[in-house]
Amino acid sequence: MASTSTSSISLRNNAPGTRFPSSTASKLLHSNLKFPLLMPATKATGIKSSSATRYNEAVIDEEMDKIRRLQNGSDVRGVALQGEKGRTVDLSPPAVEAIAESFGEWVINGLEKEKGRVVENVRVSLGRDPRLSGASLSVAVFSGLVRAGCLAFDMGLATTPACFMSTLLTPFAYDASIMMTASHLPYTRNGLKFFTRRGGLTSPEVEEICGKAARKYANRLAKVSTMLKTPPERVDFMSTYAKHLRNIIKERVNHPFHYDTPLKGFQIIVNAGNGSGGFFTWDVLDKLGAETFGSLHLNPDGMFPNHIPNPEDKIAMALTRAAVLENSADLGIVFDTDVDRSGVVDKEGNPINGDRLIALMSAIVLREHPGTTIVTDARTSMALTRFIIDRGGQHCLYRVGYRNVIDKGVQLNKNGIETHLMMETSGHGALKENYFLDDGAYMVVKIIIEMVRMKLAGSDEGIGSLIKDLEEPLESVELRINIISEPRHAKARGIDAIETFRSYVEEGRIEGWELDSCGECWVADGCLVDSNDDPAAVDAHMYRAKVSDEKLGQHGWIHLRQSIHNPNIAVNMQSMAPGGCLSMTKTLRDKFLVASGMDKILDITQIDKYARTGLVK
């Protein structure tokens, strides 16, 4: 279907080398905005045939499916620019406009139910990372919000945590916020994350919004204009957010000699990956007295020319490690594109991400809140569980997915179970003290505060010493099983495969495998799955099995998870025994995939190759 041309408003030029400058805002003339529909002229065609009617219905269904498939758990993600082999643009301005309008209506309806009256002047902010598609898609967001009856505010280059905080910090305190980002994904992708003052939206809420947007999109036949004659009000929220982080560090360090510059004498390297995280260098660390010479890739660049902005990326960590060692720095920091995730490098050059980052944050939080429960996803190691329990904490294993992990922590606190930390192995982490927000910058703030406190107490060991007794799994492998199906049927086939796996394990068909739980964890409701009266909606089916044999006892686990990003099943394994992952893979292939006939609807090429050769790629 041919797309119509759109005209772009002039948004702030976040060129490389710029910071987050203040702006003088021009008010949005909401009442005078007009959005012409560029609908194709139609002619009277007489009586339509039944076959034509069925064809039109099929086309409309397919157009609606395109929008629904943009849902990615609690986010929206899609291809915004041409450039990926085998992928076409599906996150177009008309699609984004329909989704933004539906979100605006959802916010208004929620406020009216809450207040029991009609609400006016509902205010929604938008921030974005430096992706090339950000400007044109921002126009679409503003158009959709104003169609819904909202007032729109442009934060320009921002971070995901800042968007949520813009709903709380005065004098802004917006009713809702949207962050436009696709995190660490390629420059061709983009997406939307949604917030109200309660936090991020859940998967069912985003599903509802996308469902409504699909109907709008189909009704308009993808021919909606996103022209804006008047720009939204531009605001500088990032300065307020940076000041908020600086004040937290100053107050909690409470330096006895230089209160306003508690980081004086520390050298800290920041690798922003050309995303939105550069502000942390000049608006937080520099102003607190830190030396940041040697920092990397601070300038926003939507092509991400140096490496994937991702604390899990090996190149990002290697470059940061080299910079820390070359400059004898006290700490290295790696942010993802939108700064809701982070990883660090200690003064010895040791990368700290994944289980190691969870252990570090657990050690810090358990010093402040002895005995607290810590929620992680089910891919964390048995050694991490021992690390947490040895320090007096409780470990609750839960579903993979950062929103799942965070929401579990919220639920446990509501049930009276003190839970101060929720972290996923990808680097997403939230704290009860910070509104349960997954904020990579705030995580780093906690680590920096601990580092300074240790120095003031006379220790020169650095933050890496806090996890020196964490055991590493001997083997750790991730494999993928592609689902052989059309995109619209892939989810159902994936669910069938995962549930069949559960049945095979429960019925004892795989010797030595048993569905895992939290073991001795006293959090009875919600270990891996919800067994309480009000279970959370399942966004992706998954199960973890612990693996034992007579000789070694329990020596590993295997976790199968339906991907919400792509039509495949992720298989994660860890083992403390040599050859354990290879043995589990062979068992998975022979005793489940082949024995159940699943190899007829699943592409087990990668599984088979690893089982035969021991090579992942």
Coordinates of C-alpha atoms in Angstrom, one line a residue:
M1 CA 0.0 0.0 0.0
A2 CA 1.5 3.3 -1.0
S3 CA 2.2 5.8 1.8
T4 CA 1.4 9.5 1.7
S5 CA 4.0 12.1 2.2
T6 CA 4.2 13.9 5.5
S7 CA 5.5 17.3 6.5
S8 CA 7.8 17.5 9.5
I9 CA 7.8 20.1 12.1
S10 CA 11.1 21.6 13.2
L11 CA 12.1 19.8 16.4
R12 CA 15.1 20.5 18.5
N13 CA 18.4 19.8 16.7
N14 CA 20.1 17.3 19.1
A15 CA 23.3 17.3 17.1
P16 CA 26.4 15.4 18.3
G17 CA 28.3 17.4 20.8
T18 CA 25.2 19.2 22.2
R19 CA 24.0 18.8 25.8
F20 CA 20.4 19.1 27.0
P21 CA 19.9 22.8 26.7
S22 CA 17.1 24.9 28.1
S23 CA 14.5 26.1 25.7
T24 CA 12.0 28.9 25.7
A25 CA 8.7 27.3 25.0
S26 CA 6.0 28.4 22.6
K27 CA 2.5 27.4 23.7
L28 CA 0.7 24.9 21.7
L29 CA -2.4 26.4 20.1
H30 CA -4.5 23.3 20.8
S31 CA -7.8 24.7 19.9
N32 CA -6.7 25.8 16.4
L33 CA -4.8 22.6 15.4
K34 CA -6.2 21.0 12.3
F35 CA -5.3 17.5 11.0
P36 CA -6.5 17.1 7.4
L37 CA -7.2 13.5 6.4
L38 CA -5.5 12.7 3.2
M39 CA -8.1 10.1 2.2
P40 CA -8.1 9.0 -1.4
A41 CA -11.1 10.2 -3.3
T42 CA -13.5 7.4 -4.0
K43 CA -16.0 7.0 -6.8
A44 CA -19.3 5.3 -6.8
T45 CA -18.8 1.8 -8.0
G46 CA -22.3 0.4 -7.9
I47 CA -23.0 -3.0 -6.3
K48 CA -20.0 -4.7 -4.8
S49 CA -19.5 -8.4 -5.4
S50 CA -19.3 -10.7 -2.4
S51 CA -15.8 -11.7 -3.4
A52 CA -14.7 -8.1 -3.4
T53 CA -16.3 -7.7 0.1
R54 CA -14.4 -10.7 1.4
Y55 CA -11.2 -9.4 -0.2
N56 CA -11.6 -6.0 1.5
E57 CA -12.3 -7.7 4.8
A58 CA -9.1 -9.7 4.5
V59 CA -7.1 -6.6 3.7
I60 CA -8.5 -4.8 6.7
D61 CA -7.8 -7.8 8.9
E62 CA -4.2 -7.9 7.7
E63 CA -3.7 -4.1 8.3
M64 CA -5.1 -4.5 11.8
D65 CA -2.8 -7.4 12.5
K66 CA 0.2 -5.2 11.5
I67 CA -0.5 -2.9 14.3
R68 CA -1.2 -5.6 16.9
R69 CA 2.1 -7.3 16.0
L70 CA 3.9 -4.1 17.0
Q71 CA 3.2 -4.9 20.6
N72 CA 6.3 -6.1 22.3
G73 CA 5.3 -7.1 25.8
S74 CA 4.8 -3.8 27.6
D75 CA 6.3 -1.8 24.8
V76 CA 5.7 -1.1 21.1
R77 CA 8.5 -1.9 18.7
G78 CA 8.9 -2.1 15.0
V79 CA 11.0 -1.3 11.9
A80 CA 11.0 2.5 11.3
L81 CA 13.6 2.7 8.5
Q82 CA 14.5 0.6 5.5
G83 CA 17.9 -1.1 5.7
E84 CA 17.3 -4.6 7.3
K85 CA 17.4 -7.5 4.9
G86 CA 14.1 -9.3 4.9
R87 CA 12.2 -6.7 7.0
T88 CA 9.9 -4.0 5.8
V89 CA 8.9 -0.8 7.6
D90 CA 5.9 -1.4 9.9
L91 CA 6.3 1.3 12.5
S92 CA 5.2 4.1 10.1
P93 CA 4.0 7.6 11.1
P94 CA 0.3 6.6 10.5
A95 CA 0.7 3.6 12.8
V96 CA 2.4 5.6 15.5
E97 CA -0.2 8.3 15.2
A98 CA -3.0 5.7 15.8
I99 CA -1.2 4.2 18.8
A100 CA -0.5 7.6 20.3
E101 CA -4.1 8.7 19.9
S102 CA -5.3 5.4 21.5
F103 CA -2.8 6.0 24.4
G104 CA -4.1 9.5 24.9
E105 CA -7.7 8.3 25.0
W106 CA -6.7 5.5 27.4
V107 CA -5.1 8.1 29.7
I108 CA -8.1 10.4 29.6
N109 CA -10.6 7.5 30.3
G110 CA -8.5 6.3 33.2
L111 CA -8.4 9.8 34.8
E112 CA -12.1 10.3 34.3
K113 CA -12.9 6.9 36.0
E114 CA -10.5 7.8 38.8
K115 CA -12.0 11.3 39.4
G116 CA -15.6 10.5 38.5
R117 CA -15.9 13.5 36.2
V118 CA -14.8 14.9 32.8
V119 CA -11.2 15.9 32.8
E120 CA -9.6 18.7 30.7
N121 CA -6.1 19.7 29.8
V122 CA -4.6 16.2 30.2
R123 CA -0.8 16.7 29.8
V124 CA 1.5 14.2 28.1
S125 CA 5.2 14.5 27.5
L126 CA 7.4 12.8 24.9
G127 CA 11.1 12.1 25.0
R128 CA 13.2 10.3 22.5
D129 CA 16.6 8.7 21.9
P130 CA 18.8 9.9 19.0
R131 CA 17.5 7.5 16.4
L132 CA 17.2 8.9 12.8
S133 CA 13.5 8.1 12.7
G134 CA 12.8 10.0 15.9
A135 CA 11.9 13.4 14.3
S136 CA 9.2 12.2 11.9
L137 CA 7.7 9.7 14.4
S138 CA 7.6 12.5 17.0
V139 CA 5.3 14.5 14.8
A140 CA 3.0 11.4 14.5
V141 CA 3.0 11.1 18.3
F142 CA 2.1 14.8 18.8
S143 CA -0.6 14.5 16.2
G144 CA -2.2 11.4 17.8
L145 CA -2.1 13.0 21.3
V146 CA -3.8 16.1 20.2
R147 CA -6.4 14.1 18.2
A148 CA -7.2 12.4 21.6
G149 CA -7.6 15.8 23.3
C150 CA -4.3 15.9 25.2
L151 CA -1.8 18.7 25.5
A152 CA 1.6 17.7 24.2
F153 CA 5.0 18.6 25.5
D154 CA 8.3 17.9 23.7
M155 CA 11.2 16.9 26.0
G156 CA 13.5 16.3 23.0
L157 CA 16.5 14.0 23.6
A158 CA 15.8 12.3 26.9
T159 CA 16.0 9.0 28.7
T160 CA 13.3 6.4 29.5
P161 CA 13.6 6.9 33.3
A162 CA 13.4 10.7 32.8
C163 CA 10.1 10.3 31.0
F164 CA 8.6 8.5 34.0
M165 CA 10.1 11.0 36.4
S166 CA 8.5 13.8 34.4
T167 CA 5.1 12.6 35.7
L168 CA 6.3 13.1 39.3
L169 CA 8.8 16.0 39.6
T170 CA 7.5 19.5 39.9
P171 CA 6.8 21.9 38.2
F172 CA 6.3 19.4 35.4
A173 CA 4.2 16.5 36.9
Y174 CA 2.6 15.4 33.6
D175 CA -0.4 13.1 33.6
A176 CA 1.5 10.6 31.4
S177 CA 4.6 10.3 29.3
I178 CA 5.9 8.4 26.2
M179 CA 9.5 7.5 25.5
M180 CA 10.4 6.8 21.9
T181 CA 13.2 4.2 21.8
A182 CA 14.1 0.7 20.7
S183 CA 16.7 0.3 23.4
H184 CA 19.8 -1.5 22.0
L185 CA 18.2 -2.7 18.7
P186 CA 19.6 -1.5 15.3
Y187 CA 19.2 2.0 14.1
T188 CA 16.4 1.0 11.7
R189 CA 14.1 0.1 14.6
N190 CA 12.1 2.3 16.9
G191 CA 9.4 2.0 19.5
L192 CA 7.3 3.5 22.3
K193 CA 7.3 3.0 26.0
F194 CA 4.4 4.3 28.0
F195 CA 4.1 5.7 31.6
T196 CA 1.6 7.2 34.0
R197 CA 2.3 8.2 37.6
R198 CA 1.7 4.6 38.6
G199 CA 4.7 3.5 36.5
G200 CA 5.1 1.7 33.2
L201 CA 2.1 0.1 31.5
T202 CA 1.5 -3.6 31.7
S203 CA 1.4 -6.0 28.6
P204 CA -2.4 -6.3 28.8
E205 CA -2.8 -2.5 28.9
V206 CA -0.5 -2.1 25.9
E207 CA -2.4 -4.9 24.1
E208 CA -5.7 -2.9 24.7
I209 CA -4.2 0.3 23.3
C210 CA -2.8 -1.5 20.2
G211 CA -6.1 -3.2 19.6
K212 CA -7.9 0.2 19.6
A213 CA -5.1 1.6 17.4
A214 CA -5.5 -1.2 14.9
R215 CA -9.1 -0.3 14.3
K216 CA -8.2 3.4 13.8
Y217 CA -5.4 2.5 11.5
A218 CA -7.6 0.2 9.4
N219 CA -10.5 2.7 9.3
R220 CA -8.1 5.4 7.9
L221 CA -6.5 2.9 5.4
A222 CA -3.1 4.1 6.5
K223 CA -3.6 7.5 4.8
V224 CA -3.7 9.8 7.8
S225 CA -1.6 13.0 7.6
T226 CA 0.7 13.8 10.4
M227 CA 1.2 17.4 9.6
L228 CA 1.4 19.8 12.6
K229 CA 1.1 23.5 11.9
T230 CA 2.1 24.5 15.4
P231 CA 4.8 22.7 17.5
P232 CA 4.0 21.4 21.0
E233 CA 5.5 23.2 23.9
R234 CA 9.2 22.4 24.3
V235 CA 10.5 21.8 27.8
D236 CA 13.8 21.2 29.4
F237 CA 13.2 18.4 31.8
M238 CA 16.6 16.8 31.7
S239 CA 18.2 19.6 33.7
T240 CA 15.7 18.9 36.5
Y241 CA 16.2 15.2 36.3
A242 CA 20.0 15.6 36.5
K243 CA 19.7 17.9 39.4
H244 CA 17.5 15.3 41.1
L245 CA 20.3 12.7 40.7
R246 CA 23.0 15.1 41.9
N247 CA 21.0 15.9 45.1
I248 CA 20.6 12.2 45.9
I249 CA 24.4 11.6 45.7
K250 CA 25.2 14.7 47.8
E251 CA 22.6 14.0 50.5
R252 CA 23.4 10.3 50.9
V253 CA 27.2 10.7 50.8
N254 CA 27.1 13.7 53.1
H255 CA 30.8 14.3 52.5
P256 CA 32.4 15.8 55.7
F257 CA 34.8 18.1 53.7
H258 CA 33.2 19.0 50.4
Y259 CA 29.4 18.4 50.5
D260 CA 28.7 19.8 47.1
T261 CA 31.5 18.0 45.3
P262 CA 31.5 14.5 46.9
L263 CA 33.1 12.9 43.8
K264 CA 36.2 15.0 44.0
G265 CA 39.3 12.7 43.7
F266 CA 37.4 10.0 41.8
Q267 CA 37.8 9.3 38.1
I268 CA 34.8 7.7 36.4
I269 CA 34.6 6.6 32.8
V270 CA 31.2 6.8 31.0
N271 CA 30.4 4.9 27.8
A272 CA 27.1 6.3 26.5
G273 CA 27.2 4.3 23.3
N274 CA 26.1 7.4 21.3
G275 CA 22.7 7.1 23.0
S276 CA 21.0 9.4 25.4
G277 CA 23.3 8.8 28.4
G278 CA 25.9 11.5 27.8
F279 CA 24.1 13.9 30.1
F280 CA 25.2 11.8 33.1
T281 CA 28.8 12.8 32.4
W282 CA 28.5 16.6 32.2
D283 CA 25.3 17.2 34.1
V284 CA 25.9 14.8 37.0
L285 CA 29.5 13.6 37.4
D286 CA 31.3 16.7 36.3
K287 CA 29.2 19.0 38.5
L288 CA 29.8 16.7 41.5
G289 CA 33.6 17.1 41.1
A290 CA 34.5 13.8 39.3
E291 CA 37.2 13.5 36.7
T292 CA 35.6 12.0 33.6
F293 CA 38.5 12.2 31.1
G294 CA 38.6 9.2 28.9
S295 CA 34.8 8.8 28.6
L296 CA 33.5 7.2 25.4
H297 CA 30.9 7.9 22.8
L298 CA 29.0 10.7 24.6
N299 CA 27.6 12.5 21.6
P300 CA 24.2 11.3 20.4
D301 CA 24.3 9.6 17.0
G302 CA 21.3 7.7 15.8
M303 CA 23.5 5.4 13.6
F304 CA 25.3 4.1 16.8
P305 CA 28.6 3.9 14.8
N306 CA 30.9 2.5 17.5
H307 CA 29.0 -0.5 19.0
I308 CA 25.6 -1.6 20.1
P309 CA 24.5 0.6 23.1
N310 CA 24.1 -2.3 25.5
P311 CA 25.7 -3.2 28.8
E312 CA 25.6 -6.8 27.6
D313 CA 27.5 -6.1 24.5
K314 CA 31.1 -7.5 24.6
I315 CA 32.6 -4.7 22.5
A316 CA 31.0 -2.1 24.7
M317 CA 32.4 -3.7 27.8
A318 CA 35.8 -4.3 26.3
L319 CA 36.2 -0.7 25.3
T320 CA 35.1 0.5 28.7
R321 CA 37.4 -1.9 30.4
A322 CA 40.4 -0.7 28.3
A323 CA 39.5 3.0 29.1
V324 CA 39.3 2.2 32.9
L325 CA 42.7 0.5 32.9
E326 CA 44.4 3.1 30.7
N327 CA 43.2 6.0 32.9
S328 CA 43.5 4.1 36.2
A329 CA 39.8 5.0 36.8
D330 CA 37.8 4.1 39.9
L331 CA 34.8 3.0 37.9
G332 CA 33.5 2.5 34.4
I333 CA 29.8 2.9 33.4
V334 CA 28.1 1.5 30.3
F335 CA 24.6 2.7 29.5
D336 CA 22.1 1.4 26.9
T337 CA 20.5 3.7 24.4
D338 CA 17.7 5.0 26.6
V339 CA 19.5 4.6 30.0
D340 CA 17.0 2.3 31.6
R341 CA 19.8 -0.3 31.8
S342 CA 23.5 -0.1 32.9
G343 CA 26.5 -2.1 33.6
V344 CA 29.8 -1.2 35.3
V345 CA 33.5 -2.0 35.3
D346 CA 35.4 -2.0 38.5
K347 CA 38.8 -0.4 39.1
E348 CA 40.6 -3.7 38.3
G349 CA 38.9 -3.8 34.9
N350 CA 36.4 -6.6 35.7
P351 CA 33.1 -6.3 33.8
I352 CA 30.1 -6.3 36.1
N353 CA 26.8 -7.1 34.4
G354 CA 24.3 -10.0 34.4
D355 CA 24.4 -12.0 37.6
R356 CA 27.4 -10.1 38.8
L357 CA 25.5 -6.8 38.6
I358 CA 22.5 -8.3 40.5
A359 CA 24.9 -9.6 43.1
L360 CA 26.6 -6.2 43.5
M361 CA 23.2 -4.4 43.9
S362 CA 22.0 -7.2 46.3
A363 CA 25.1 -6.7 48.5
I364 CA 24.4 -2.9 48.6
V365 CA 20.7 -3.2 49.2
L366 CA 21.1 -6.0 51.9
R367 CA 23.4 -3.7 53.9
E368 CA 20.6 -1.1 53.9
H369 CA 17.7 -3.5 54.3
P370 CA 18.7 -6.7 56.0
G371 CA 16.5 -9.7 55.2
T372 CA 14.8 -8.1 52.2
T373 CA 13.5 -10.2 49.3
I374 CA 15.2 -9.8 46.0
V375 CA 13.3 -10.7 42.8
T376 CA 15.1 -11.8 39.7
D377 CA 14.2 -13.6 36.4
A378 CA 14.5 -17.3 36.2
R379 CA 17.8 -17.2 34.2
T380 CA 19.9 -16.3 37.2
S381 CA 22.4 -18.9 38.6
M382 CA 22.2 -21.2 41.6
A383 CA 25.3 -19.4 42.8
L384 CA 23.5 -16.1 42.9
T385 CA 20.8 -17.6 45.0
R386 CA 23.4 -18.8 47.5
F387 CA 25.1 -15.4 47.4
I388 CA 21.8 -13.7 48.4
I389 CA 20.9 -16.2 51.1
D390 CA 24.4 -16.1 52.6
R391 CA 23.9 -12.4 53.2
G392 CA 20.6 -12.9 54.9
G393 CA 18.3 -12.1 51.9
Q394 CA 15.5 -14.1 50.3
H395 CA 15.6 -14.8 46.5
C396 CA 12.4 -15.0 44.5
L397 CA 12.8 -16.4 41.0
Y398 CA 10.2 -15.2 38.6
R399 CA 9.3 -15.0 34.9
V400 CA 11.7 -13.6 32.4
G401 CA 10.8 -10.0 31.3
Y402 CA 11.8 -6.9 33.2
R403 CA 8.2 -5.8 33.6
N404 CA 7.3 -9.2 35.0
V405 CA 10.1 -9.0 37.6
I406 CA 9.3 -5.4 38.6
D407 CA 5.6 -6.0 38.9
K408 CA 6.3 -9.1 41.0
G409 CA 8.2 -6.9 43.5
V410 CA 5.3 -4.4 43.6
Q411 CA 2.9 -7.3 44.3
L412 CA 5.1 -8.8 47.1
N413 CA 5.3 -5.4 48.8
K414 CA 1.5 -5.0 48.6
N415 CA 1.3 -8.4 50.3
G416 CA 3.5 -7.3 53.1
I417 CA 6.7 -9.0 51.9
E418 CA 9.5 -6.4 52.0
T419 CA 11.1 -6.4 48.6
H420 CA 13.6 -3.6 47.9
L421 CA 15.3 -4.9 44.7
M422 CA 14.0 -6.4 41.4
M423 CA 16.6 -7.1 38.7
E424 CA 16.7 -9.0 35.4
T425 CA 19.9 -10.4 33.9
S426 CA 19.6 -8.0 31.0
G427 CA 20.5 -5.1 33.3
H428 CA 17.0 -3.8 34.0
G429 CA 16.8 -3.1 37.7
A430 CA 14.3 -1.3 39.9
L431 CA 14.3 -0.3 43.6
K432 CA 11.4 0.2 45.9
E433 CA 12.9 3.5 47.0
N434 CA 12.9 4.8 43.4
Y435 CA 9.2 4.3 42.5
F436 CA 9.9 0.8 41.2
L437 CA 11.4 2.4 38.1
D438 CA 14.0 0.6 36.0
D439 CA 16.5 3.4 35.8
G440 CA 20.1 2.6 34.8
A441 CA 21.3 6.0 36.0
Y442 CA 19.8 5.5 39.4
M443 CA 21.5 2.0 39.7
V444 CA 24.8 3.7 38.9
V445 CA 24.0 6.4 41.5
K446 CA 23.6 3.7 44.2
I447 CA 26.9 2.1 43.2
I448 CA 28.8 5.4 43.2
I449 CA 27.4 6.3 46.6
E450 CA 28.6 2.9 48.0
M451 CA 32.0 3.5 46.3
V452 CA 32.5 6.8 48.0
R453 CA 31.3 5.5 51.4
M454 CA 33.8 2.7 51.2
K455 CA 36.6 5.2 50.5
L456 CA 35.5 7.4 53.4
A457 CA 35.6 4.3 55.6
G458 CA 39.2 3.7 54.7
S459 CA 38.8 1.0 52.1
D460 CA 40.8 1.1 48.8
E461 CA 39.4 -2.2 47.5
G462 CA 36.7 -0.7 45.2
I463 CA 33.2 -1.9 44.5
G464 CA 34.4 -5.2 42.9
S465 CA 35.3 -6.5 46.4
L466 CA 31.7 -6.7 47.3
I467 CA 31.2 -9.7 44.9
K468 CA 34.6 -11.4 45.1
D469 CA 33.0 -14.6 46.6
L470 CA 30.3 -14.9 43.9
E471 CA 30.8 -18.2 42.1
E472 CA 30.5 -18.3 38.3
P473 CA 28.6 -21.2 36.6
L474 CA 31.0 -23.5 34.9
E475 CA 29.0 -23.5 31.7
S476 CA 26.3 -21.1 30.4
V477 CA 24.7 -21.5 26.9
E478 CA 21.8 -19.8 25.1
L479 CA 20.3 -21.4 22.0
R480 CA 17.3 -20.5 19.8
I481 CA 14.5 -22.7 18.2
N482 CA 12.8 -21.0 15.4
I483 CA 9.0 -21.5 15.0
I484 CA 8.0 -22.7 11.5
S485 CA 4.9 -20.7 11.0
E486 CA 3.3 -17.6 9.5
P487 CA 3.8 -14.6 11.9
R488 CA 0.1 -14.6 12.9
H489 CA 0.3 -18.2 14.1
A490 CA 3.7 -18.2 15.6
K491 CA 2.6 -17.2 19.1
A492 CA 0.0 -20.1 19.4
R493 CA 2.6 -22.7 18.1
G494 CA 5.1 -21.4 20.6
I495 CA 2.7 -21.7 23.5
D496 CA 1.8 -25.2 22.4
A497 CA 5.5 -26.2 22.4
I498 CA 6.2 -24.7 25.8
E499 CA 3.2 -26.3 27.4
T500 CA 4.1 -29.6 25.9
F501 CA 7.5 -29.3 27.5
R502 CA 5.9 -28.6 30.8
S503 CA 3.8 -31.8 30.5
Y504 CA 6.8 -33.9 29.6
V505 CA 8.7 -32.8 32.6
E506 CA 5.7 -33.0 35.0
E507 CA 4.9 -36.5 33.8
G508 CA 8.5 -37.7 34.4
R509 CA 9.2 -38.5 30.8
I510 CA 12.6 -36.9 31.0
E511 CA 14.7 -38.7 33.7
G512 CA 16.4 -36.4 36.2
W513 CA 14.4 -33.3 35.1
E514 CA 12.0 -31.6 37.5
L515 CA 10.1 -28.3 37.2
D516 CA 12.0 -25.8 39.3
S517 CA 10.7 -23.5 42.0
C518 CA 12.4 -21.4 44.6
G519 CA 13.4 -24.4 46.7
E520 CA 13.4 -23.3 50.3
C521 CA 12.3 -19.8 49.5
W522 CA 9.5 -18.8 51.8
V523 CA 7.8 -16.6 49.2
A524 CA 5.3 -19.4 48.4
D525 CA 3.1 -17.4 46.0
G526 CA 4.8 -16.5 42.7
C527 CA 8.0 -18.4 42.4
L528 CA 8.4 -18.8 38.6
V529 CA 4.6 -18.9 38.2
D530 CA 1.7 -17.2 40.1
S531 CA -0.3 -19.5 42.3
N532 CA -2.1 -16.7 44.2
D533 CA -5.7 -15.6 43.9
D534 CA -4.9 -12.7 41.5
P535 CA -2.2 -14.1 39.1
A536 CA -0.5 -11.7 36.7
A537 CA -1.3 -12.0 33.1
V538 CA 1.1 -14.2 31.2
D539 CA 2.8 -12.3 28.3
A540 CA 5.1 -15.2 27.3
H541 CA 5.0 -18.9 28.4
M542 CA 8.1 -20.3 30.0
Y543 CA 9.3 -23.0 32.4
R544 CA 12.6 -23.9 34.1
A545 CA 13.6 -27.4 34.9
K546 CA 16.3 -28.4 37.4
V547 CA 18.6 -31.2 36.2
S548 CA 20.0 -33.9 38.4
D549 CA 21.7 -37.3 38.2
E550 CA 22.8 -39.9 40.7
K551 CA 26.4 -39.0 40.5
L552 CA 26.4 -35.2 40.8
G553 CA 23.0 -34.4 42.3
Q554 CA 21.5 -31.2 41.0
H555 CA 24.1 -29.7 38.7
G556 CA 22.2 -27.4 36.4
W557 CA 19.0 -26.0 35.0
I558 CA 17.4 -25.5 31.6
H559 CA 14.8 -22.8 30.8
L560 CA 12.5 -22.6 27.8
R561 CA 10.9 -19.3 27.0
Q562 CA 8.6 -18.2 24.2
S563 CA 10.1 -15.0 22.8
I564 CA 7.9 -11.9 22.7
H565 CA 10.3 -10.2 20.2
N566 CA 10.6 -12.8 17.5
P567 CA 8.9 -16.1 16.4
N568 CA 11.3 -18.4 18.3
I569 CA 11.8 -20.1 21.6
A570 CA 14.9 -19.2 23.7
V571 CA 16.7 -22.0 25.5
N572 CA 18.9 -21.0 28.4
M573 CA 21.1 -23.5 30.3
Q574 CA 23.6 -23.4 33.1
S575 CA 25.7 -26.2 34.6
M576 CA 28.3 -26.7 37.3
A577 CA 29.4 -29.9 35.7
P578 CA 31.8 -30.2 32.7
G579 CA 29.8 -31.1 29.6
G580 CA 26.5 -30.5 31.5
C581 CA 25.0 -28.1 28.9
L582 CA 25.9 -30.4 26.0
S583 CA 24.3 -33.3 27.8
M584 CA 21.1 -31.3 28.5
T585 CA 20.9 -30.3 24.9
K586 CA 21.1 -33.9 23.7
T587 CA 18.4 -34.9 26.1
L588 CA 16.2 -31.9 25.1
R589 CA 16.6 -32.9 21.4
D590 CA 16.1 -36.7 21.8
K591 CA 13.7 -37.0 24.8
F592 CA 11.5 -34.0 24.1
L593 CA 11.7 -32.4 20.6
V594 CA 12.0 -35.5 18.6
A595 CA 10.0 -37.8 20.9
S596 CA 7.1 -35.4 21.0
G597 CA 7.1 -34.6 17.3
M598 CA 7.9 -31.0 17.9
D599 CA 10.8 -31.1 15.5
K600 CA 8.1 -31.1 12.7
I601 CA 6.8 -27.6 13.6
L602 CA 10.1 -26.2 15.1
D603 CA 13.4 -25.6 13.4
I604 CA 15.8 -27.4 15.7
T605 CA 18.9 -26.7 13.5
Q606 CA 20.8 -24.8 16.2
I607 CA 19.9 -27.3 18.9
D608 CA 21.0 -30.2 16.7
K609 CA 24.3 -28.5 15.7
Y610 CA 25.3 -27.8 19.3
A611 CA 24.3 -31.4 20.3
R612 CA 26.6 -32.8 17.6
T613 CA 29.5 -30.3 17.7
G614 CA 29.4 -28.4 21.0
L615 CA 29.4 -25.2 18.9
V616 CA 26.8 -22.5 19.5
K617 CA 27.2 -20.8 16.2

